[in-house]
């Protein structure tokens, strides 16, 4: 083989000899015309590239078609360029920011004078269809920094990005039709390959995510290879809109926010507070049964404790500012662990005392930028069901196993399937590499011993230790952050936590951090969407609504309410307005049971029962049976 040739190894082991500088598209053509036509991009030595990328040395190459999951991000990145092309044709003066593919689609940021309207999106979508129909080729070109400055001389956002490149760094630009962008790629061969694209929404976004910079207008969209996949995605988005906890929170009178209180702080209304109370009561019973002790720690603590913990060093950008009290500095606590450590250290501990398991519903405060706040899901003040286990190194594997059992029981109660990720050492972390590797290995070994599948989240650990993240899967297939189990060798060292061993010498315990629901606000917000507001009976703020046919049967309905409340059921009698209006209101509030009481029911000691979701169907039954039925659903925490 000459120096002008390269060897390309295919996934099946076959080796092709091609001229040096041949493109990934040439590789596809060498394999066959069918593949060349279907090819969208390629993976060269593990890196996804477009088909026009030259291959300068021996390499392993895999051609991507729409059958390969990796090709979807290439399609969506290309769709972002199609969107930018359309916007620039309609708004020639629009500044161009970034346009990446994201998990479920893509976005592109534009610097314009006024926010985009729904009518603007319709106009852009029509222009997008024209760009796709034109089947413009994506053309890739390498340029140096000086040439790039000339090409983007009228675009200050791109010029700012250019200044971050080294003078000798490879810079690529892509052109499709009239649109030129500074971009690494990769892209599909032409715009005509992007047939199933939909623009979804527009929102404000700070340039480079910096709230001190100008506000840009971000357009979100999505794209799929197949029409059926796009339609299914749009159906799921519509279902998600119906389940939006912010809308349902208003309709069901569960919570609100108030600008006078401040952004990111939740006001729990009585109905929402009942849901939270039931969750807390259940979890309190659960953790006591699993061997925990309940503690309470202050909301505000001396800054000194956060210096020791490392929060001021590693987490200060997420903490609220210090307050001066009698010459000393105090902080709102961002986490509960320092307080639990102080409880542990309030007395000398022996190996006979361990493990010690401390649990708290502790409210913490973290500074989140206003742009990322989102209903109950992203807030600045929230209550964690926080717990910390102090144990010997020998006890740690068993304690992790106990936590796996605890998490499984809790999530099963709410009807959540889940997956597990093992998050490893982040770039900014405390402790040595060996400590981290040992901690990561311990968590992995416990999961492997139980044959529990998991994936690695490389670099996703907390700054003080690796963790297991449990991802909840809701009713429409979305994943939510749920429980975490974190193994920590660092805080025991920083706080000099000790116990006296069997040898009468002091030793360092292992510390496990864990939450089950995590943030109570986020968990309830997620539950609202998971159940679409139709809480299981045990969680429902109002479990039975009694509806007398007319006012003369109100006394009989009140008697039944008393029977229900004596059995621990939350019941309410509603006699105002017409019966039809009251039934519709109970349906809107998603109350699990409606009991209609008229002359016959009052005389016979019965009730006409309507179940949520059963339409007009009703069943006449003895009142004692209704009481027993609802009480049993509550006792067993039955899921609908």
PDB file of N, CA and C in Angstrom, residues 127 258 512:
ATOM      1  N   UNK A 127     -41.372  29.061   5.775  1.00  0.00           N
ATOM      2  CA  UNK A 127     -40.084  29.256   5.103  1.00  0.00           C
ATOM      3  C   UNK A 127     -39.196  28.021   5.271  1.00  0.00           C
ATOM      4  N   UNK A 258     -45.972  34.027  44.478  1.00  0.00           N
ATOM      5  CA  UNK A 258     -46.369  35.425  44.625  1.00  0.00           C
ATOM      6  C   UNK A 258     -45.104  36.272  44.509  1.00  0.00           C
ATOM      7  N   UNK A 512     -23.081   8.025  54.586  1.00  0.00           N
ATOM      8  CA  UNK A 512     -23.961   7.871  53.433  1.00  0.00           C
ATOM      9  C   UNK A 512     -25.016   8.975  53.483  1.00  0.00           C
TER      10      UNK A 512
END
